[in-house]
Tab-separated table of C-alpha atoms in Angstrom:
chain	number	residue	atom	x	y	z
A	1	UNK	CA	-22.727	27.812	17.885
A	2	UNK	CA	-21.432	28.032	14.626
A	3	UNK	CA	-18.030	26.083	14.316
A	4	UNK	CA	-15.584	26.807	11.673
A	5	UNK	CA	-15.144	24.167	9.136
A	6	UNK	CA	-11.570	23.090	7.963
A	7	UNK	CA	-11.916	25.153	5.011
A	8	UNK	CA	-12.023	28.353	6.887
A	9	UNK	CA	-9.185	27.455	9.104
A	10	UNK	CA	-6.899	29.432	6.551
A	11	UNK	CA	-4.008	26.346	6.895
A	12	UNK	CA	-3.403	24.854	3.338
A	13	UNK	CA	-3.267	21.234	3.921
A	14	UNK	CA	-3.712	19.678	0.484
A	15	UNK	CA	-4.727	20.724	-2.896
A	16	UNK	CA	-8.407	19.221	-3.617
A	17	UNK	CA	-10.770	18.542	-6.278
A	18	UNK	CA	-14.109	16.893	-5.952
A	19	UNK	CA	-14.158	13.418	-7.202
A	20	UNK	CA	-17.191	11.445	-8.642
A	21	UNK	CA	-18.078	9.969	-5.255
A	22	UNK	CA	-18.011	13.312	-3.186
A	23	UNK	CA	-14.405	12.552	-1.706
A	24	UNK	CA	-11.580	15.040	-2.073
A	25	UNK	CA	-8.676	13.543	-4.349
A	26	UNK	CA	-5.523	14.341	-2.900
A	27	UNK	CA	-3.086	16.305	-5.063
A	28	UNK	CA	-0.050	18.120	-4.268
A	29	UNK	CA	0.496	18.175	-0.431
A	30	UNK	CA	1.231	21.752	0.575
A	31	UNK	CA	1.579	21.258	4.300
A	32	UNK	CA	0.104	19.574	7.360
A	33	UNK	CA	-1.934	21.705	9.934
A	34	UNK	CA	-0.459	22.018	13.445
A	35	UNK	CA	-1.624	19.308	15.964
A	36	UNK	CA	-4.675	20.639	17.959
A	37	UNK	CA	-8.298	19.852	19.003
A	38	UNK	CA	-10.836	20.677	16.290
A	39	UNK	CA	-13.749	18.425	17.487
A	40	UNK	CA	-16.755	19.667	19.299
A	41	UNK	CA	-17.469	19.202	23.038
A	42	UNK	CA	-21.317	18.991	22.887
A	43	UNK	CA	-23.507	16.915	20.699
A	44	UNK	CA	-25.812	19.063	17.953
A	45	UNK	CA	-29.159	20.507	19.714
A	46	UNK	CA	-32.463	19.636	18.414
A	47	UNK	CA	-34.606	22.039	16.712
A	48	UNK	CA	-37.286	22.294	19.214
A	49	UNK	CA	-34.994	22.913	22.279
A	50	UNK	CA	-33.577	26.244	20.451
A	51	UNK	CA	-34.967	29.650	20.884
A	52	UNK	CA	-36.921	30.920	18.105
A	53	UNK	CA	-35.409	33.998	16.058
A	54	UNK	CA	-38.127	36.629	15.409
A	55	UNK	CA	-36.300	38.692	13.045
A	56	UNK	CA	-37.449	38.852	9.448
A	57	UNK	CA	-35.683	36.176	7.227
A	58	UNK	CA	-34.619	36.618	3.641
A	59	UNK	CA	-33.233	33.873	1.483
A	60	UNK	CA	-29.915	34.189	-0.119
A	61	UNK	CA	-29.292	33.541	-3.737
A	62	UNK	CA	-26.754	30.596	-4.932
A	63	UNK	CA	-24.289	33.399	-5.515
A	64	UNK	CA	-24.577	35.229	-2.738
A	65	UNK	CA	-23.817	31.933	-0.808
A	66	UNK	CA	-20.669	31.054	-2.740
A	67	UNK	CA	-19.525	34.320	-2.557
A	68	UNK	CA	-19.637	34.045	1.351
A	69	UNK	CA	-22.060	35.302	3.477
A	70	UNK	CA	-21.313	37.582	6.888
A	71	UNK	CA	-20.702	35.558	9.783
A	72	UNK	CA	-23.682	36.139	11.692
A	73	UNK	CA	-25.697	35.128	8.936
A	74	UNK	CA	-24.626	31.727	7.625
A	75	UNK	CA	-26.214	30.043	4.529
A	76	UNK	CA	-29.107	27.453	6.532
A	77	UNK	CA	-28.355	24.324	4.578
A	78	UNK	CA	-31.196	21.575	5.062
A	79	UNK	CA	-30.439	17.793	4.693
A	80	UNK	CA	-32.780	14.689	5.565
A	81	UNK	CA	-32.763	11.202	5.624
A	82	UNK	CA	-33.351	7.766	7.630
A	83	UNK	CA	-29.756	7.168	8.887
A	84	UNK	CA	-30.518	3.936	10.272
A	85	UNK	CA	-27.185	1.952	10.898
A	86	UNK	CA	-25.186	5.226	10.699
A	87	UNK	CA	-22.179	4.748	8.359
A	88	UNK	CA	-19.537	6.640	6.693
A	89	UNK	CA	-21.577	7.122	3.488
A	90	UNK	CA	-24.036	8.976	5.623
A	91	UNK	CA	-21.221	11.382	7.249
A	92	UNK	CA	-19.712	11.734	3.603
A	93	UNK	CA	-23.127	13.165	2.514
A	94	UNK	CA	-23.400	15.580	5.476
A	95	UNK	CA	-20.116	16.648	5.453
A	96	UNK	CA	-20.440	17.677	1.357
A	97	UNK	CA	-23.633	19.290	2.842
A	98	UNK	CA	-21.578	21.357	5.177
A	99	UNK	CA	-18.821	22.283	2.800
A	100	UNK	CA	-21.153	23.574	0.000
A	101	UNK	CA	-20.397	27.135	0.973
A	102	UNK	CA	-17.684	29.256	3.086
A	103	UNK	CA	-20.135	29.980	5.932
A	104	UNK	CA	-23.012	27.186	6.314
A	105	UNK	CA	-25.333	26.107	8.950
A	106	UNK	CA	-26.307	22.452	8.607
A	107	UNK	CA	-29.712	21.402	9.833
A	108	UNK	CA	-30.572	17.610	9.401
A	109	UNK	CA	-34.102	16.074	9.374
A	110	UNK	CA	-34.556	12.573	10.618
A	111	UNK	CA	-37.868	11.057	10.147
A	112	UNK	CA	-39.805	8.955	12.619
A	113	UNK	CA	-40.370	5.361	12.863
A	114	UNK	CA	-43.849	5.737	11.620
A	115	UNK	CA	-42.995	7.791	8.363
A	116	UNK	CA	-40.059	5.264	7.756
A	117	UNK	CA	-42.105	1.907	8.058
A	118	UNK	CA	-44.773	3.267	5.893
A	119	UNK	CA	-43.134	4.646	3.141
A	120	UNK	CA	-39.461	2.734	2.964
A	121	UNK	CA	-39.554	-0.601	5.522
A	122	UNK	CA	-38.724	-1.786	8.792
A	123	UNK	CA	-35.487	-0.469	10.157
A	124	UNK	CA	-32.773	-1.805	12.387
A	125	UNK	CA	-32.559	1.401	14.832
A	126	UNK	CA	-35.351	2.966	16.239
A	127	UNK	CA	-35.985	6.593	15.969
A	128	UNK	CA	-34.363	7.727	19.166
A	129	UNK	CA	-31.206	5.869	18.267
A	130	UNK	CA	-31.233	7.554	14.848
A	131	UNK	CA	-31.728	10.989	16.368
A	132	UNK	CA	-28.920	10.343	18.905
A	133	UNK	CA	-26.677	8.948	16.163
A	134	UNK	CA	-27.112	12.334	13.972
A	135	UNK	CA	-26.494	14.329	17.080
A	136	UNK	CA	-23.011	13.166	17.389
A	137	UNK	CA	-21.990	13.646	13.809
A	138	UNK	CA	-19.404	16.597	13.564
A	139	UNK	CA	-20.784	18.330	10.727
A	140	UNK	CA	-24.126	18.672	12.324
A	141	UNK	CA	-25.238	21.969	13.544
A	142	UNK	CA	-28.734	21.223	14.469
A	143	UNK	CA	-31.344	18.084	14.201
A	144	UNK	CA	-35.055	18.127	13.543
A	145	UNK	CA	-37.087	15.309	15.036
A	146	UNK	CA	-39.863	13.613	13.157
A	147	UNK	CA	-38.924	15.713	9.993
A	148	UNK	CA	-41.549	15.640	7.065
A	149	UNK	CA	-41.005	13.230	4.021
A	150	UNK	CA	-42.217	15.606	1.711
A	151	UNK	CA	-40.784	19.397	1.987
A	152	UNK	CA	-43.596	21.933	2.194
A	153	UNK	CA	-43.112	25.588	2.099
A	154	UNK	CA	-44.331	25.741	5.413
A	155	UNK	CA	-41.498	23.710	6.856
A	156	UNK	CA	-39.068	25.713	5.105
A	157	UNK	CA	-40.186	28.888	6.026
A	158	UNK	CA	-40.272	27.714	9.786
A	159	UNK	CA	-36.903	26.846	10.090
A	160	UNK	CA	-35.295	29.350	7.495
A	161	UNK	CA	-33.882	26.969	5.104
A	162	UNK	CA	-31.958	28.447	2.057
A	163	UNK	CA	-31.109	25.147	0.378
A	164	UNK	CA	-31.928	21.576	0.321
A	165	UNK	CA	-28.781	19.358	-0.110
A	166	UNK	CA	-29.093	15.817	-1.266
A	167	UNK	CA	-27.908	13.616	-3.977
A	168	UNK	CA	-29.091	14.341	-7.638
A	169	UNK	CA	-30.978	10.741	-8.507
A	170	UNK	CA	-34.295	11.211	-8.505
A	171	UNK	CA	-35.980	9.883	-5.353
A	172	UNK	CA	-39.266	8.152	-6.101
A	173	UNK	CA	-41.459	7.540	-3.120
A	174	UNK	CA	-45.234	8.517	-1.835
A	175	UNK	CA	-46.410	8.194	-5.172
A	176	UNK	CA	-43.962	10.974	-6.665
A	177	UNK	CA	-41.308	10.225	-9.075
A	178	UNK	CA	-39.378	12.631	-7.429
A	179	UNK	CA	-39.849	14.174	-3.903
A	180	UNK	CA	-37.570	16.600	-4.586
A	181	UNK	CA	-38.770	17.897	-7.907
A	182	UNK	CA	-40.424	21.197	-6.534
A	183	UNK	CA	-37.405	21.985	-4.520
A	184	UNK	CA	-34.929	21.686	-7.846
A	185	UNK	CA	-37.624	23.710	-9.485
A	186	UNK	CA	-37.409	26.525	-7.016
A	187	UNK	CA	-33.864	26.753	-7.323
A	188	UNK	CA	-33.180	25.748	-3.617
A	189	UNK	CA	-31.583	22.449	-4.453
A	190	UNK	CA	-27.701	21.764	-3.876
A	191	UNK	CA	-26.538	18.533	-5.203
A	192	UNK	CA	-24.207	16.016	-3.506
A	193	UNK	CA	-22.651	12.764	-4.222
A	194	UNK	CA	-23.316	9.414	-3.132
A	195	UNK	CA	-20.529	7.400	-1.514
A	196	UNK	CA	-20.449	4.021	-3.729
A	197	UNK	CA	-19.801	0.732	-2.222
A	198	UNK	CA	-21.695	1.479	1.457
A	199	UNK	CA	-25.420	1.703	2.370
A	200	UNK	CA	-27.476	0.434	5.107
A	201	UNK	CA	-28.689	-1.997	2.465
A	202	UNK	CA	-25.608	-3.315	1.908
A	203	UNK	CA	-24.754	-3.878	5.459
A	204	UNK	CA	-28.123	-5.721	6.413
A	205	UNK	CA	-27.304	-7.762	3.157
A	206	UNK	CA	-23.834	-8.772	4.521
A	207	UNK	CA	-25.617	-9.631	7.728
A	208	UNK	CA	-28.511	-11.828	6.103
A	209	UNK	CA	-25.736	-13.382	3.986
A	210	UNK	CA	-23.615	-14.498	6.718
A	211	UNK	CA	-26.459	-14.903	9.208
A	212	UNK	CA	-25.453	-18.349	10.743
A	213	UNK	CA	-21.807	-16.982	11.665
A	214	UNK	CA	-23.418	-14.038	13.381
A	215	UNK	CA	-25.699	-15.925	15.099
A	216	UNK	CA	-22.980	-18.554	16.346
A	217	UNK	CA	-21.010	-15.575	17.458
A	218	UNK	CA	-23.674	-13.757	19.525
A	219	UNK	CA	-24.247	-17.495	20.966
A	220	UNK	CA	-20.703	-17.496	22.293
A	221	UNK	CA	-20.838	-14.338	23.559
A	222	UNK	CA	-23.575	-15.195	25.856
A	223	UNK	CA	-26.842	-14.344	24.051
A	224	UNK	CA	-29.478	-16.834	24.678
A	225	UNK	CA	-31.517	-18.594	21.387
A	226	UNK	CA	-34.527	-16.966	22.706
A	227	UNK	CA	-33.091	-13.508	22.743
A	228	UNK	CA	-31.493	-14.399	19.007
A	229	UNK	CA	-35.346	-15.805	18.047
A	230	UNK	CA	-33.249	-19.096	17.397
A	231	UNK	CA	-35.121	-22.712	17.685
A	232	UNK	CA	-33.711	-25.515	20.279
A	233	UNK	CA	-32.762	-27.668	16.966
A	234	UNK	CA	-30.888	-24.650	15.222
A	235	UNK	CA	-29.191	-23.830	18.502
A	236	UNK	CA	-27.670	-27.335	18.701
A	237	UNK	CA	-26.785	-27.233	15.097
A	238	UNK	CA	-25.062	-23.975	15.739
A	239	UNK	CA	-23.195	-25.629	18.664
A	240	UNK	CA	-22.291	-28.598	17.097
A	241	UNK	CA	-21.024	-26.297	14.010
A	242	UNK	CA	-18.578	-24.646	16.464
A	243	UNK	CA	-17.203	-27.887	17.714
A	244	UNK	CA	-16.513	-28.893	14.363
A	245	UNK	CA	-14.704	-25.672	13.335
A	246	UNK	CA	-13.008	-25.585	16.459
A	247	UNK	CA	-11.495	-29.153	15.514
A	248	UNK	CA	-10.649	-27.853	11.974
A	249	UNK	CA	-9.022	-24.812	13.422
A	250	UNK	CA	-6.713	-27.265	15.307
A	251	UNK	CA	-5.978	-29.368	12.247
A	252	UNK	CA	-5.370	-26.228	10.330
A	253	UNK	CA	-2.765	-24.849	13.119
A	254	UNK	CA	-1.411	-28.357	12.942
A	255	UNK	CA	-0.787	-28.497	9.240
A	256	UNK	CA	0.555	-25.263	9.514
A	257	UNK	CA	3.207	-26.121	12.151
A	258	UNK	CA	4.149	-28.948	10.280
A	259	UNK	CA	4.720	-27.058	7.333
A	260	UNK	CA	6.870	-24.758	9.210
A	261	UNK	CA	8.756	-27.478	10.597
A	262	UNK	CA	9.238	-29.170	7.266
A	263	UNK	CA	10.382	-25.709	5.742
A	264	UNK	CA	12.858	-25.139	8.336
A	265	UNK	CA	14.534	-28.928	8.017
A	266	UNK	CA	14.513	-28.063	4.249
A	267	UNK	CA	16.177	-24.600	4.607
A	268	UNK	CA	18.844	-26.427	7.153
A	269	UNK	CA	19.660	-29.579	4.744
A	270	UNK	CA	19.911	-26.886	2.153
A	271	UNK	CA	22.377	-25.130	3.957
A	272	UNK	CA	24.141	-28.075	5.272
A	273	UNK	CA	24.297	-29.738	1.588
A	274	UNK	CA	25.832	-26.174	0.361
A	275	UNK	CA	28.721	-26.367	3.345
A	276	UNK	CA	29.349	-29.986	2.454
A	277	UNK	CA	29.884	-28.850	-1.042
A	278	UNK	CA	32.182	-25.989	-0.433
A	279	UNK	CA	34.071	-28.235	1.645
A	280	UNK	CA	34.298	-30.928	-0.411
A	281	UNK	CA	35.418	-28.438	-3.290
A	282	UNK	CA	38.200	-27.181	-0.880
A	283	UNK	CA	39.246	-30.758	0.021
A	284	UNK	CA	39.678	-31.397	-3.666
A	285	UNK	CA	41.475	-28.273	-4.382
A	286	UNK	CA	43.843	-29.153	-1.489
A	287	UNK	CA	44.473	-32.661	-2.508
A	288	UNK	CA	45.036	-31.795	-6.023
A	289	UNK	CA	47.548	-29.109	-4.861
A	290	UNK	CA	49.467	-31.601	-3.132
A	291	UNK	CA	49.499	-34.823	-5.116
A	292	UNK	CA	48.422	-33.563	-8.471
A	293	UNK	CA	50.739	-33.404	-11.550
A	294	UNK	CA	52.238	-30.068	-10.537
A	295	UNK	CA	51.661	-30.541	-6.994
A	296	UNK	CA	53.794	-29.638	-3.954
A	297	UNK	CA	54.908	-33.355	-3.618
A	298	UNK	CA	56.318	-33.752	-6.856
A	299	UNK	CA	58.436	-30.682	-6.362
A	300	UNK	CA	59.580	-32.093	-3.083
A	301	UNK	CA	60.635	-35.398	-4.314
A	302	UNK	CA	62.432	-33.689	-7.109
A	303	UNK	CA	64.536	-31.403	-4.669
A	304	UNK	CA	65.140	-34.662	-2.418
A	305	UNK	CA	66.621	-36.542	-5.543
A	306	UNK	CA	68.753	-33.817	-6.665
A	307	UNK	CA	69.960	-33.681	-2.988
A	308	UNK	CA	70.634	-36.969	-2.745
A	309	UNK	CA	72.494	-37.359	-6.043
A	310	UNK	CA	74.799	-34.295	-5.171
A	311	UNK	CA	75.537	-36.004	-1.824
A	312	UNK	CA	76.355	-39.200	-3.465
A	313	UNK	CA	78.783	-37.891	-6.269
A	314	UNK	CA	82.630	-37.258	-5.956
A	315	UNK	CA	83.802	-33.730	-5.678
A	316	UNK	CA	85.830	-32.205	-8.455
A	317	UNK	CA	89.424	-31.540	-7.953
A	318	UNK	CA	89.994	-27.696	-7.701
A	319	UNK	CA	91.860	-25.819	-10.847
A	320	UNK	CA	94.531	-24.729	-8.662
A	321	UNK	CA	95.778	-28.256	-7.371
A	322	UNK	CA	99.806	-28.758	-7.185
A	323	UNK	CA	101.403	-30.729	-9.938
A	324	UNK	CA	102.933	-33.981	-9.524
A	325	UNK	CA	106.511	-32.742	-9.272
A	326	UNK	CA	105.700	-30.027	-6.723
A	327	UNK	CA	104.162	-32.824	-4.375
A	328	UNK	CA	106.539	-34.401	-1.998
A	329	UNK	CA	107.957	-37.732	-3.224
A	330	UNK	CA	105.919	-40.679	-1.429
A	331	UNK	CA	107.652	-44.449	-1.405
A	332	UNK	CA	106.266	-46.791	-3.826
A	333	UNK	CA	105.855	-50.210	-2.738
A	334	UNK	CA	106.256	-53.226	-5.100
A	335	UNK	CA	103.650	-56.108	-4.620
A	336	UNK	CA	104.956	-59.288	-3.720
A	337	UNK	CA	103.710	-61.127	-7.065
A	338	UNK	CA	105.483	-58.563	-9.123
A	339	UNK	CA	109.284	-59.891	-10.051
A	340	UNK	CA	112.437	-57.900	-10.512
A	341	UNK	CA	112.695	-58.743	-13.952
A	342	UNK	CA	109.667	-56.601	-14.924
A	343	UNK	CA	111.001	-53.761	-16.804
A	344	UNK	CA	110.721	-50.546	-14.635
A	345	UNK	CA	108.517	-47.902	-16.010
A	346	UNK	CA	109.862	-45.559	-18.182
A	347	UNK	CA	110.674	-42.455	-16.854
A	348	UNK	CA	109.416	-39.285	-17.659
A	349	UNK	CA	110.980	-36.712	-19.624
A	350	UNK	CA	111.659	-33.354	-17.929
A	351	UNK	CA	113.088	-30.220	-19.597
A	352	UNK	CA	115.237	-32.470	-22.046
A	353	UNK	CA	117.390	-34.388	-19.178
A	354	UNK	CA	116.712	-38.173	-18.388
A	355	UNK	CA	116.057	-38.868	-14.944
A	356	UNK	CA	114.849	-42.450	-12.988
A	357	UNK	CA	112.796	-42.907	-10.455
A	358	UNK	CA	114.311	-45.022	-7.913
A	359	UNK	CA	112.245	-47.278	-5.267
A	360	UNK	CA	113.243	-47.789	-1.840
A	361	UNK	CA	113.626	-51.525	-2.965
A	362	UNK	CA	116.266	-50.449	-5.392
A	363	UNK	CA	118.124	-48.787	-2.906
A	364	UNK	CA	118.224	-51.827	-0.579
A	365	UNK	CA	119.520	-54.158	-3.348
A	366	UNK	CA	122.425	-51.889	-3.884
A	367	UNK	CA	123.255	-51.705	-0.506
A	368	UNK	CA	123.536	-55.523	-0.243
A	369	UNK	CA	125.663	-55.785	-3.098
């Protein structure tokens, strides 16, 4: 019946130290546990349904409990409470009680509706619902129904309790400043830590604060106004509020969609402007490269001008051209307006000898004479 706790599995998962709220804070991660099913298959039994053990019972000391007891002699730890609207704060408190000692058996006492309504107030869940919620908590080994508000020696002896686990804050009730005072004086008290930020009172406060929201929620889910103890006028008011909220949600959705559309248009316009700027820079660069002061067009015009000048300018005679004497004689022609009386050109001098250049006209005249 006694399940092994995770502390006894022998697998190092994390290095832990106790925090102020009873949670274990993570330190160096040593390893992960293998994937396996560690949950229990059956709920915890009720104490009045178990066979009574007639063996003599002797309490263990705190030192013996911390060192560890034999497997067949677990330390019997008792924790009690109302456990209305069972939440994670309750579960963490029971987890701490279960892990107080290496080998422990956790007994949880749940007070009845009669005692709770008398000393604390009205509950959301009735006693049977609260009993059943505790039975299905994985840390609980045994449940005591109709637990006493103040623990008596007879009750402790009947259930063979070694230690009582509860937070160390004095619990004033039933005309006492601390109902656990005599337990502390007897050396049977094992303190646990409260989980801050979560309690049954906090949960009820949230519901009361947002009462209209939860009423409208349940009306939408099919609950009648009578079941919710809501008047006819308030029912119509909640329905009207729901319709107004639907219109608001639609308007909000339209606004969000329009904002998304405007944002997309802005992004696209920014992209278009950036692309236009890039293209304009590229166009201006190409224009300057072609038509600028040192552009390609200027070099092309210079080249064309040079080629045109080279084409129309006369070619220079080669250096190795023949002399006048080496050339073949060509006849000279006299123009008709030149008379014979004009003095002939002076003959050139060649190597100190005199010679005359005789034209074809002169030769003809000599033949006629």
